[in-house]
Coordinates of N, CA, C and O in Angstrom, one line a residue:
M181 N 14.3 18.7 -44.6 CA 14.5 18.8 -43.2 C 13.2 18.4 -42.5 O 12.4 19.2 -42.0
G182 N 13.0 17.1 -42.4 CA 11.7 16.5 -41.8 C 12.0 15.8 -40.5 O 13.1 15.8 -40.0
Y183 N 11.0 15.2 -40.0 CA 11.1 14.5 -38.8 C 11.1 13.0 -39.0 O 10.9 12.2 -38.1
E184 N 11.3 12.5 -40.2 CA 11.3 11.1 -40.5 C 12.3 10.4 -39.7 O 13.5 10.8 -39.6
G185 N 12.0 9.2 -39.2 CA 12.9 8.4 -38.5 C 13.1 8.8 -37.1 O 13.9 8.2 -36.4
Q186 N 12.5 9.9 -36.6 CA 12.7 10.3 -35.2 C 11.5 9.8 -34.4 O 10.4 9.7 -34.9
D187 N 11.8 9.6 -33.1 CA 10.7 9.2 -32.2 C 9.8 10.4 -31.9 O 10.3 11.5 -31.7
F188 N 8.5 10.2 -31.8 CA 7.5 11.2 -31.6 C 7.8 12.0 -30.3 O 7.7 13.2 -30.3
S189 N 8.2 11.3 -29.2 CA 8.4 12.0 -28.0 C 9.6 12.9 -28.1 O 9.6 14.0 -27.4
D190 N 10.6 12.6 -28.9 CA 11.7 13.5 -29.1 C 11.2 14.8 -29.8 O 11.7 15.9 -29.5
I191 N 10.4 14.6 -30.8 CA 9.9 15.8 -31.5 C 9.0 16.6 -30.6 O 9.2 17.9 -30.6
A192 N 8.1 16.0 -29.9 CA 7.2 16.8 -29.0 C 7.9 17.5 -27.9 O 7.5 18.6 -27.4
A193 N 9.0 17.0 -27.5 CA 9.8 17.6 -26.4 C 10.4 19.0 -26.8 O 10.5 19.8 -25.9
G194 N 10.6 19.2 -28.0 CA 11.2 20.4 -28.5 C 10.2 21.5 -29.0 O 10.6 22.5 -29.6
V195 N 8.9 21.2 -28.8 CA 7.9 22.1 -29.4 C 7.4 23.0 -28.3 O 7.2 22.6 -27.1
S196 N 7.1 24.2 -28.6 CA 6.6 25.2 -27.6 C 5.2 24.9 -27.2 O 4.4 24.3 -28.0
P197 N 4.8 25.2 -25.9 CA 3.4 24.9 -25.5 C 2.4 25.6 -26.3 O 1.3 25.1 -26.5
A198 N 2.7 26.8 -26.8 CA 1.7 27.6 -27.5 C 1.4 26.8 -28.8 O 0.2 26.8 -29.3
Y199 N 2.4 26.2 -29.5 CA 2.2 25.5 -30.7 C 1.3 24.2 -30.4 O 0.4 23.9 -31.1
I200 N 1.5 23.6 -29.2 CA 0.8 22.4 -28.9 C -0.7 22.8 -28.6 O -1.6 22.1 -29.0
E201 N -0.9 24.0 -28.0 CA -2.3 24.4 -27.7 C -3.0 24.7 -29.0 O -4.2 24.4 -29.2
A202 N -2.3 25.3 -30.0 CA -2.9 25.6 -31.3 C -3.3 24.3 -32.0 O -4.3 24.2 -32.6
L203 N -2.3 23.3 -32.0 CA -2.6 22.0 -32.6 C -3.8 21.3 -31.9 O -4.6 20.7 -32.6
Y204 N -3.9 21.4 -30.6 CA -5.0 20.8 -29.8 C -6.3 21.4 -30.2 O -7.3 20.7 -30.4
A205 N -6.3 22.7 -30.4 CA -7.6 23.4 -30.8 C -8.0 22.9 -32.2 O -9.1 22.7 -32.5
K206 N -7.0 22.8 -33.0 CA -7.2 22.3 -34.4 C -7.7 20.8 -34.4 O -8.6 20.5 -35.1
Y207 N -7.1 20.0 -33.5 CA -7.5 18.6 -33.3 C -9.0 18.5 -32.8 O -9.7 17.7 -33.2
Q208 N -9.4 19.4 -31.9 CA -10.7 19.4 -31.3 C -11.7 19.7 -32.4 O -12.9 19.2 -32.4
A209 N -11.4 20.6 -33.3 CA -12.3 21.0 -34.4 C -12.4 19.9 -35.4 O -13.5 19.6 -35.9
D210 N -11.2 19.3 -35.8 CA -11.2 18.2 -36.8 C -10.1 17.3 -36.5 O -8.9 17.7 -36.7
Q211 N -10.3 16.1 -36.0 CA -9.2 15.2 -35.6 C -8.3 14.8 -36.8 O -7.1 14.6 -36.6
S212 N -8.8 14.7 -38.0 CA -8.0 14.3 -39.1 C -7.1 15.5 -39.6 O -6.3 15.3 -40.5
S213 N -7.3 16.7 -39.1 CA -6.5 17.8 -39.5 C -5.1 17.8 -38.9 O -4.3 18.7 -39.4
V214 N -4.8 17.0 -38.0 CA -3.4 16.9 -37.4 C -2.7 15.6 -37.8 O -3.4 14.6 -38.1
D215 N -1.4 15.6 -37.7 CA -0.6 14.5 -38.0 C -1.0 13.3 -37.1 O -1.5 13.5 -36.0
L216 N -0.8 12.1 -37.6 CA -1.1 10.9 -36.9 C -0.4 10.8 -35.5 O -1.1 10.4 -34.5
G217 N 0.8 11.2 -35.4 CA 1.5 11.2 -34.1 C 0.9 12.1 -33.1 O 0.7 11.7 -31.9
W218 N 0.5 13.3 -33.5 CA -0.1 14.3 -32.6 C -1.5 13.8 -32.3 O -2.0 13.9 -31.2
R219 N -2.2 13.1 -33.2 CA -3.5 12.6 -33.0 C -3.5 11.5 -31.8 O -4.3 11.6 -30.9
G220 N -2.5 10.7 -31.9 CA -2.3 9.7 -30.9 C -2.0 10.3 -29.5 O -2.5 9.9 -28.5
F221 N -1.2 11.4 -29.6 CA -0.9 12.1 -28.3 C -2.1 12.7 -27.7 O -2.4 12.6 -26.5
F222 N -2.9 13.4 -28.5 CA -4.1 14.0 -28.0 C -5.2 13.0 -27.5 O -5.9 13.2 -26.6
E223 N -5.3 11.9 -28.2 CA -6.2 10.8 -27.8 C -5.8 10.3 -26.4 O -6.7 10.1 -25.6
G224 N -4.6 10.1 -26.2 CA -4.1 9.6 -24.9 C -4.3 10.7 -23.8 O -4.6 10.3 -22.7
L225 N -4.2 11.9 -24.2 CA -4.4 13.0 -23.3 C -5.8 13.1 -22.8 O -6.1 13.3 -21.6
E226 N -6.8 12.9 -23.7 CA -8.2 12.9 -23.4 C -8.7 11.7 -22.7 O -9.6 11.8 -21.9
Q227 N -8.1 10.6 -22.9 CA -8.5 9.4 -22.2 C -8.1 9.4 -20.7 O -8.8 8.8 -19.9
G228 N -7.0 10.0 -20.4 CA -6.6 10.1 -19.0 C -6.1 8.7 -18.6 O -6.2 7.7 -19.2
S229 N -5.4 8.7 -17.4 CA -4.8 7.5 -17.0 C -5.5 6.9 -15.8 O -5.2 5.8 -15.4
G230 N -6.4 7.6 -15.2 CA -7.1 7.0 -14.0 C -6.3 7.0 -12.8 O -6.5 6.3 -11.8
G231 N -5.2 7.8 -12.7 CA -4.4 7.9 -11.5 C -3.0 7.3 -11.8 O -2.8 6.7 -12.8
P232 N -2.1 7.5 -10.9 CA -0.8 7.0 -11.0 C -0.7 5.5 -11.0 O -1.6 4.8 -10.4
S233 N 0.3 4.9 -11.6 CA 0.4 3.4 -11.7 C 0.7 2.8 -10.3 O 0.4 1.7 -10.1
W234 N 1.2 3.6 -9.4 CA 1.5 3.1 -8.0 C 0.4 3.2 -7.1 O 0.5 2.9 -5.9
T235 N -0.8 3.6 -7.5 CA -1.9 3.8 -6.6 C -2.3 2.4 -6.0 O -2.3 1.4 -6.7
N236 N -2.5 2.4 -4.7 CA -3.0 1.2 -4.0 C -4.5 1.0 -4.2 O -5.3 1.9 -3.8
K237 N -4.8 0.0 -4.9 CA -6.2 -0.2 -5.3 C -7.1 -0.5 -4.0 O -8.3 -0.3 -4.1
R238 N -6.5 -0.9 -2.9 CA -7.3 -1.2 -1.7 C -7.3 0.0 -0.8 O -7.7 -0.2 0.4
W239 N -7.0 1.2 -1.2 CA -7.0 2.3 -0.4 C -7.9 3.4 -0.9 O -8.0 3.6 -2.1
P240 N -8.7 4.0 -0.1 CA -8.8 3.9 1.3 C -9.5 2.6 1.7 O -10.3 2.1 0.9
L241 N -9.3 2.2 2.9 CA -9.9 0.9 3.4 C -11.4 1.1 3.5 O -11.9 2.2 3.9
T242 N -12.1 0.1 3.1 CA -13.6 0.2 3.2 C -14.1 -0.5 4.4 O -15.2 -0.1 4.9
T243 N -13.4 -1.5 5.0 CA -13.9 -2.2 6.2 C -12.7 -2.3 7.1 O -11.6 -2.6 6.7
T244 N -12.9 -2.2 8.4 CA -11.9 -2.4 9.4 C -12.5 -3.0 10.6 O -13.7 -3.0 10.8
D245 N -11.7 -3.5 11.5 CA -12.2 -4.1 12.7 C -12.5 -2.9 13.8 O -12.1 -1.8 13.5
D246 N -13.1 -3.3 14.9 CA -13.4 -2.3 15.9 C -12.2 -1.6 16.5 O -12.2 -0.4 16.7
L247 N -11.1 -2.3 16.7 CA -9.9 -1.7 17.3 C -9.3 -0.7 16.3 O -9.0 0.4 16.7
T248 N -9.2 -1.0 15.0 CA -8.7 -0.1 14.1 C -9.6 1.1 14.0 O -9.1 2.2 13.9
A249 N -10.9 0.9 14.0 CA -11.8 2.0 13.9 C -11.6 2.9 15.1 O -11.8 4.1 15.0
G250 N -11.3 2.3 16.3 CA -11.1 3.1 17.5 C -9.8 3.9 17.4 O -9.7 5.0 18.1
L251 N -8.9 3.5 16.6 CA -7.6 4.2 16.5 C -7.6 5.3 15.4 O -6.8 6.2 15.4
D252 N -8.6 5.1 14.5 CA -8.7 6.1 13.3 C -9.8 7.1 13.6 O -10.9 6.8 13.6
P253 N -9.4 8.4 13.8 CA -10.4 9.4 14.1 C -11.4 9.6 13.0 O -12.5 10.1 13.3
T254 N -11.1 9.2 11.8 CA -12.0 9.4 10.7 C -13.1 8.4 10.7 O -14.2 8.6 10.1
Q255 N -12.9 7.3 11.5 CA -13.9 6.3 11.5 C -14.7 6.2 12.9 O -15.6 5.4 13.0
M256 N -14.3 7.1 13.8 CA -15.0 7.1 15.1 C -16.4 7.6 14.9 O -16.7 8.5 14.2
E257 N -17.3 7.0 15.7 CA -18.7 7.3 15.6 C -19.1 7.9 17.0 O -18.8 7.2 18.0
P258 N -19.8 9.0 17.1 CA -20.2 9.5 18.4 C -21.3 8.5 19.0 O -22.0 7.8 18.3
A259 N -21.3 8.5 20.4 CA -22.2 7.7 21.1 C -23.6 8.3 20.9 O -23.8 9.5 20.8
P260 N -24.6 7.4 20.7 CA -26.0 7.9 20.5 C -26.5 8.6 21.7 O -26.2 8.3 22.8
K261 N -27.3 9.7 21.4 CA -27.9 10.5 22.5 C -29.2 9.9 22.9 O -29.9 9.3 22.0
P262 N -29.6 10.0 24.2 CA -30.9 9.5 24.6 C -32.0 10.2 23.9 O -31.9 11.4 23.5
A263 N -33.1 9.6 23.6 CA -34.3 10.2 23.0 C -34.9 11.3 23.8 O -34.9 11.2 25.1
K264 N -35.4 12.3 23.2 CA -36.0 13.4 24.0 C -37.4 13.0 24.3 O -38.0 12.3 23.6
G265 N -37.9 13.6 25.4 CA -39.3 13.4 25.7 C -39.6 12.2 26.5 O -40.7 11.7 26.6
G266 N -38.6 11.6 27.1 CA -38.7 10.4 27.9 C -39.1 9.1 27.2 O -39.5 8.2 27.7
G267 N -38.8 9.1 25.9 CA -39.1 7.9 25.1 C -38.0 6.9 25.4 O -37.2 7.0 26.3
K268 N -38.1 5.9 24.6 CA -37.2 4.7 24.8 C -35.7 5.2 24.5 O -35.4 5.9 23.5
P269 N -34.8 4.9 25.5 CA -33.4 5.4 25.3 C -32.8 4.7 24.1 O -33.1 3.6 23.7
A270 N -31.9 5.4 23.5 CA -31.1 4.9 22.3 C -30.3 3.7 22.7 O -29.9 3.6 23.9
A271 N -30.1 2.8 21.8 CA -29.3 1.6 22.1 C -27.9 2.0 22.5 O -27.3 2.9 21.9
A272 N -27.3 1.3 23.5 CA -26.0 1.6 23.9 C -24.9 1.2 22.9 O -25.1 0.1 22.3
A273 N -23.9 1.9 22.7 CA -22.9 1.6 21.8 C -22.0 0.5 22.4 O -22.0 0.3 23.6
A274 N -21.3 -0.3 21.6 CA -20.4 -1.3 22.1 C -19.4 -0.7 22.9 O -18.9 0.4 22.6
P275 N -18.9 -1.3 23.9 CA -17.9 -0.7 24.8 C -16.6 -0.5 24.0 O -16.2 -1.3 23.2
A276 N -16.0 0.7 24.2 CA -14.8 1.0 23.5 C -13.7 0.2 24.1 O -13.7 -0.1 25.3
P277 N -12.7 -0.1 23.3 CA -11.5 -0.8 23.8 C -10.8 0.0 24.9 O -10.8 1.2 24.8
S278 N -10.3 -0.7 25.8 CA -9.6 0.0 26.9 C -8.2 0.6 26.4 O -7.7 0.2 25.3
K279 N -7.7 1.5 27.1 CA -6.4 2.1 26.7 C -5.3 1.1 26.7 O -4.5 1.1 25.7
D280 N -5.3 0.1 27.6 CA -4.3 -0.9 27.6 C -4.5 -1.8 26.3 O -3.5 -2.2 25.7
D281 N -5.7 -2.1 25.9 CA -5.9 -2.9 24.7 C -5.4 -2.2 23.5 O -4.8 -2.8 22.6
I282 N -5.6 -0.9 23.4 CA -5.2 -0.1 22.3 C -3.7 0.0 22.2 O -3.0 -0.2 21.2
I283 N -3.0 0.2 23.4 CA -1.6 0.3 23.5 C -1.0 -1.1 23.1 O 0.0 -1.2 22.3
K284 N -1.6 -2.2 23.5 CA -1.0 -3.5 23.2 C -1.2 -3.8 21.7 O -0.3 -4.3 21.1
A285 N -2.4 -3.5 21.1 CA -2.6 -3.7 19.7 C -1.6 -2.8 18.9 O -1.1 -3.3 17.9
A286 N -1.4 -1.6 19.2 CA -0.5 -0.7 18.5 C 1.0 -1.3 18.6 O 1.7 -1.3 17.6
G287 N 1.3 -1.7 19.8 CA 2.7 -2.3 20.0 C 2.9 -3.6 19.2 O 3.9 -3.8 18.6
D288 N 1.8 -4.4 19.2 CA 1.9 -5.7 18.4 C 2.1 -5.3 16.9 O 2.8 -6.0 16.2
A289 N 1.3 -4.3 16.4 CA 1.4 -4.0 15.0 C 2.8 -3.4 14.6 O 3.3 -3.8 13.6
I290 N 3.3 -2.6 15.5 CA 4.7 -2.1 15.2 C 5.7 -3.1 15.3 O 6.6 -3.2 14.4
R291 N 5.6 -4.0 16.2 CA 6.6 -5.1 16.3 C 6.5 -6.1 15.1 O 7.5 -6.6 14.6
A292 N 5.2 -6.3 14.7 CA 5.0 -7.2 13.5 C 5.7 -6.5 12.2 O 6.3 -7.2 11.4
Q293 N 5.5 -5.2 12.1 CA 6.1 -4.5 11.0 C 7.7 -4.6 11.1 O 8.3 -4.7 10.0
L294 N 8.2 -4.5 12.3 CA 9.7 -4.6 12.4 C 10.1 -6.0 12.1 O 11.2 -6.2 11.5
L295 N 9.4 -7.0 12.4 CA 9.7 -8.4 12.1 C 9.7 -8.6 10.6 O 10.6 -9.2 10.0
I296 N 8.7 -8.1 9.9 CA 8.6 -8.1 8.4 C 9.8 -7.4 7.8 O 10.4 -7.9 6.9
R297 N 10.1 -6.2 8.3 CA 11.3 -5.5 7.8 C 12.6 -6.3 8.0 O 13.4 -6.3 7.1
T298 N 12.7 -6.9 9.2 CA 13.9 -7.7 9.4 C 14.0 -8.9 8.5 O 15.1 -9.2 7.9
Y299 N 12.9 -9.5 8.2 CA 13.0 -10.6 7.2 C 13.3 -10.1 5.8 O 14.0 -10.8 5.0
R300 N 12.8 -8.9 5.5 CA 13.1 -8.4 4.1 C 14.6 -8.1 4.0 O 15.2 -8.2 2.9
V301 N 15.2 -7.6 5.1 CA 16.6 -7.2 5.0 C 17.6 -8.4 5.3 O 18.6 -8.6 4.6
R302 N 17.2 -9.3 6.2 CA 18.2 -10.3 6.7 C 17.6 -11.7 6.5 O 18.2 -12.7 7.0
G303 N 16.4 -11.9 5.9 CA 15.8 -13.2 5.8 C 16.6 -14.2 5.0 O 16.5 -15.4 5.2
H304 N 17.5 -13.7 4.1 CA 18.3 -14.7 3.3 C 19.3 -15.4 4.3 O 19.7 -16.5 3.9
L305 N 19.5 -14.9 5.4 CA 20.4 -15.6 6.4 C 19.8 -16.8 7.0 O 20.4 -17.7 7.5
A306 N 18.4 -16.9 6.9 CA 17.7 -18.1 7.5 C 17.5 -19.1 6.4 O 17.0 -20.2 6.7
A307 N 17.8 -18.9 5.2 CA 17.6 -19.8 4.1 C 18.5 -21.0 4.2 O 19.7 -20.9 4.6
N308 N 18.0 -22.2 3.9 CA 18.8 -23.4 3.9 C 19.4 -23.6 2.5 O 18.8 -24.0 1.6
L309 N 20.7 -23.2 2.4 CA 21.4 -23.3 1.1 C 22.3 -24.5 1.0 O 23.1 -24.5 0.1
D310 N 22.2 -25.4 2.0 CA 23.0 -26.6 2.0 C 22.1 -27.8 1.9 O 21.7 -28.4 2.9
P311 N 21.8 -28.3 0.7 CA 20.8 -29.4 0.5 C 21.4 -30.7 1.0 O 20.7 -31.6 1.3
L312 N 22.7 -30.8 1.1 CA 23.3 -32.0 1.6 C 23.5 -32.1 3.1 O 23.8 -33.1 3.7
G313 N 23.3 -31.0 3.8 CA 23.3 -30.9 5.2 C 24.7 -31.0 5.8 O 24.9 -31.6 6.8
L314 N 25.7 -30.6 5.0 CA 27.1 -30.7 5.5 C 27.5 -29.7 6.5 O 28.4 -29.9 7.3
S315 N 26.8 -28.6 6.6 CA 27.1 -27.5 7.6 C 25.8 -27.2 8.3 O 24.7 -27.3 7.7
H316 N 25.9 -26.6 9.5 CA 24.7 -26.3 10.2 C 24.8 -24.8 10.6 O 25.9 -24.4 11.1
R317 N 23.8 -24.0 10.3 CA 23.7 -22.6 10.7 C 22.5 -22.4 11.5 O 21.4 -22.9 11.2
D318 N 22.7 -21.7 12.6 CA 21.5 -21.4 13.5 C 20.8 -20.2 12.9 O 21.3 -19.4 12.2
M319 N 19.5 -20.2 13.2 CA 18.6 -19.1 12.8 C 19.1 -17.8 13.5 O 19.3 -17.8 14.7
P320 N 19.4 -16.7 12.8 CA 19.8 -15.5 13.4 C 18.8 -15.0 14.5 O 17.6 -15.2 14.3
E321 N 19.2 -14.6 15.6 CA 18.4 -14.2 16.7 C 17.3 -13.2 16.3 O 16.2 -13.2 16.8
D322 N 17.7 -12.2 15.5 CA 16.7 -11.1 15.2 C 15.7 -11.5 14.2 O 14.8 -10.8 13.9
L323 N 15.7 -12.8 13.7 CA 14.7 -13.3 12.9 C 13.7 -14.2 13.6 O 12.8 -14.7 13.1
R324 N 13.8 -14.2 14.9 CA 12.9 -15.0 15.8 C 11.8 -14.1 16.3 O 12.1 -12.9 16.6
T325 N 10.6 -14.6 16.4 CA 9.5 -13.8 16.9 C 9.8 -13.3 18.4 O 9.4 -12.2 18.8
E326 N 10.4 -14.2 19.2 CA 10.7 -13.8 20.6 C 11.6 -12.6 20.7 O 11.5 -11.8 21.6
Y327 N 12.5 -12.4 19.7 CA 13.4 -11.3 19.7 C 12.6 -10.0 19.6 O 13.0 -9.0 20.2
H328 N 11.5 -10.0 18.9 CA 10.7 -8.8 18.7 C 9.6 -8.7 19.8 O 8.7 -7.9 19.6
G329 N 9.7 -9.5 20.8 CA 8.8 -9.3 22.0 C 7.5 -10.1 21.9 O 6.7 -9.9 22.8
F330 N 7.4 -11.0 21.0 CA 6.2 -11.8 20.9 C 6.3 -13.1 21.8 O 7.4 -13.8 21.6
T331 N 5.4 -13.4 22.6 CA 5.4 -14.6 23.4 C 4.5 -15.6 22.7 O 3.8 -15.3 21.7
H332 N 4.4 -16.8 23.2 CA 3.5 -17.9 22.6 C 2.1 -17.4 22.7 O 1.3 -17.8 21.9
A333 N 1.7 -16.7 23.7 CA 0.3 -16.2 23.9 C 0.0 -15.1 22.8 O -1.1 -15.0 22.4
D334 N 1.0 -14.3 22.4 CA 0.8 -13.3 21.4 C 0.7 -13.8 20.0 O 0.3 -13.1 19.1
I335 N 1.1 -15.1 19.8 CA 1.2 -15.6 18.4 C -0.2 -16.0 17.9 O -0.5 -15.9 16.7
A336 N -1.2 -16.3 18.8 CA -2.5 -16.7 18.4 C -3.4 -15.6 17.8 O -4.0 -15.8 16.8
P337 N -3.6 -14.5 18.5 CA -4.5 -13.5 18.0 C -3.9 -12.8 16.7 O -2.7 -12.6 16.6
P338 N -4.8 -12.4 15.8 CA -4.3 -11.7 14.6 C -3.8 -10.3 14.9 O -4.2 -9.7 15.9
V339 N -2.8 -9.9 14.2 CA -2.2 -8.5 14.3 C -2.5 -7.7 13.1 O -2.4 -8.2 12.0
Y340 N -2.8 -6.4 13.3 CA -3.1 -5.5 12.2 C -1.8 -5.2 11.5 O -0.8 -4.7 12.1
L341 N -1.8 -5.4 10.1 CA -0.6 -5.1 9.3 C -0.9 -3.9 8.3 O 0.0 -3.4 7.7
G342 N -2.1 -3.5 8.2 CA -2.4 -2.3 7.3 C -2.1 -2.5 5.9 O -1.7 -1.5 5.2
G343 N -2.2 -3.7 5.3 CA -1.9 -3.9 3.9 C -0.5 -4.4 3.6 O -0.2 -4.7 2.5
T344 N 0.4 -4.4 4.6 CA 1.7 -4.9 4.3 C 1.6 -6.4 3.9 O 0.8 -7.1 4.5
L345 N 2.4 -6.8 3.0 CA 2.3 -8.2 2.4 C 0.9 -8.5 1.8 O 0.6 -9.7 1.6
G346 N 0.1 -7.5 1.6 CA -1.2 -7.7 1.0 C -2.2 -8.1 2.0 O -3.3 -8.6 1.7
L347 N -1.9 -8.0 3.3 CA -2.8 -8.5 4.4 C -3.2 -7.3 5.3 O -2.3 -6.5 5.6
D348 N -4.4 -7.3 5.7 CA -4.8 -6.4 6.7 C -4.5 -6.9 8.1 O -4.0 -6.2 9.0
L349 N -4.8 -8.2 8.3 CA -4.6 -8.9 9.6 C -3.8 -10.2 9.3 O -4.0 -10.8 8.3
A350 N -2.9 -10.6 10.2 CA -2.2 -11.8 10.1 C -1.8 -12.3 11.4 O -1.7 -11.5 12.4
H351 N -1.6 -13.6 11.6 CA -1.1 -14.2 12.8 C 0.4 -14.1 12.8 O 1.0 -14.3 11.7
V352 N 1.0 -13.9 13.9 CA 2.4 -13.7 14.0 C 3.1 -15.0 13.5 O 4.2 -14.9 12.9
R353 N 2.5 -16.1 13.8 CA 3.2 -17.4 13.3 C 3.3 -17.5 11.8 O 4.1 -18.2 11.3
E354 N 2.4 -16.7 11.1 CA 2.5 -16.7 9.6 C 3.6 -15.8 9.1 O 4.1 -15.9 8.0
L355 N 4.1 -14.9 10.0 CA 5.2 -14.0 9.6 C 6.6 -14.6 9.7 O 7.5 -14.2 9.0
G356 N 6.8 -15.4 10.7 CA 8.2 -15.9 10.9 C 8.2 -17.1 11.8 O 7.2 -17.5 12.4
H357 N 9.3 -17.7 11.9 CA 9.5 -18.9 12.7 C 10.1 -18.6 14.0 O 11.0 -17.8 14.2

């Protein structure tokens, strides 16, 4: 009644935690004293995985633009205080973006995310699947940038995407037609 021919994970799944702890203590004292399957298990346990496989390697962000820093309270910097004793005043900080600029940038970012989402769900409807040109299909309205509130003036400046599509910033013209 052995374990020959069985997968190691099936064997380990039916073993009590106390037994595994005892084997691990034995492994730590002398690695060759445990079975090869358990030795591999304990080696993998000690090496660690470095985090989950779905971890975003670019997070947390290391650099951002001024507008993003203004929206993120963890990146805000207090204004410098004037020097005491009548010395030379501290350098003035760059002017903060206005409330209207912040609202416009946030709105552009949200609308860009919605445009990306629409392309992910309905983008196949814009594909040209007729190489002979026998039929004509118009571009669905919700796949146009104008549908999402972007004007020709909005297409030029970059929009914050926060890593979507692997981009932090992108021009709206790069997202859709």
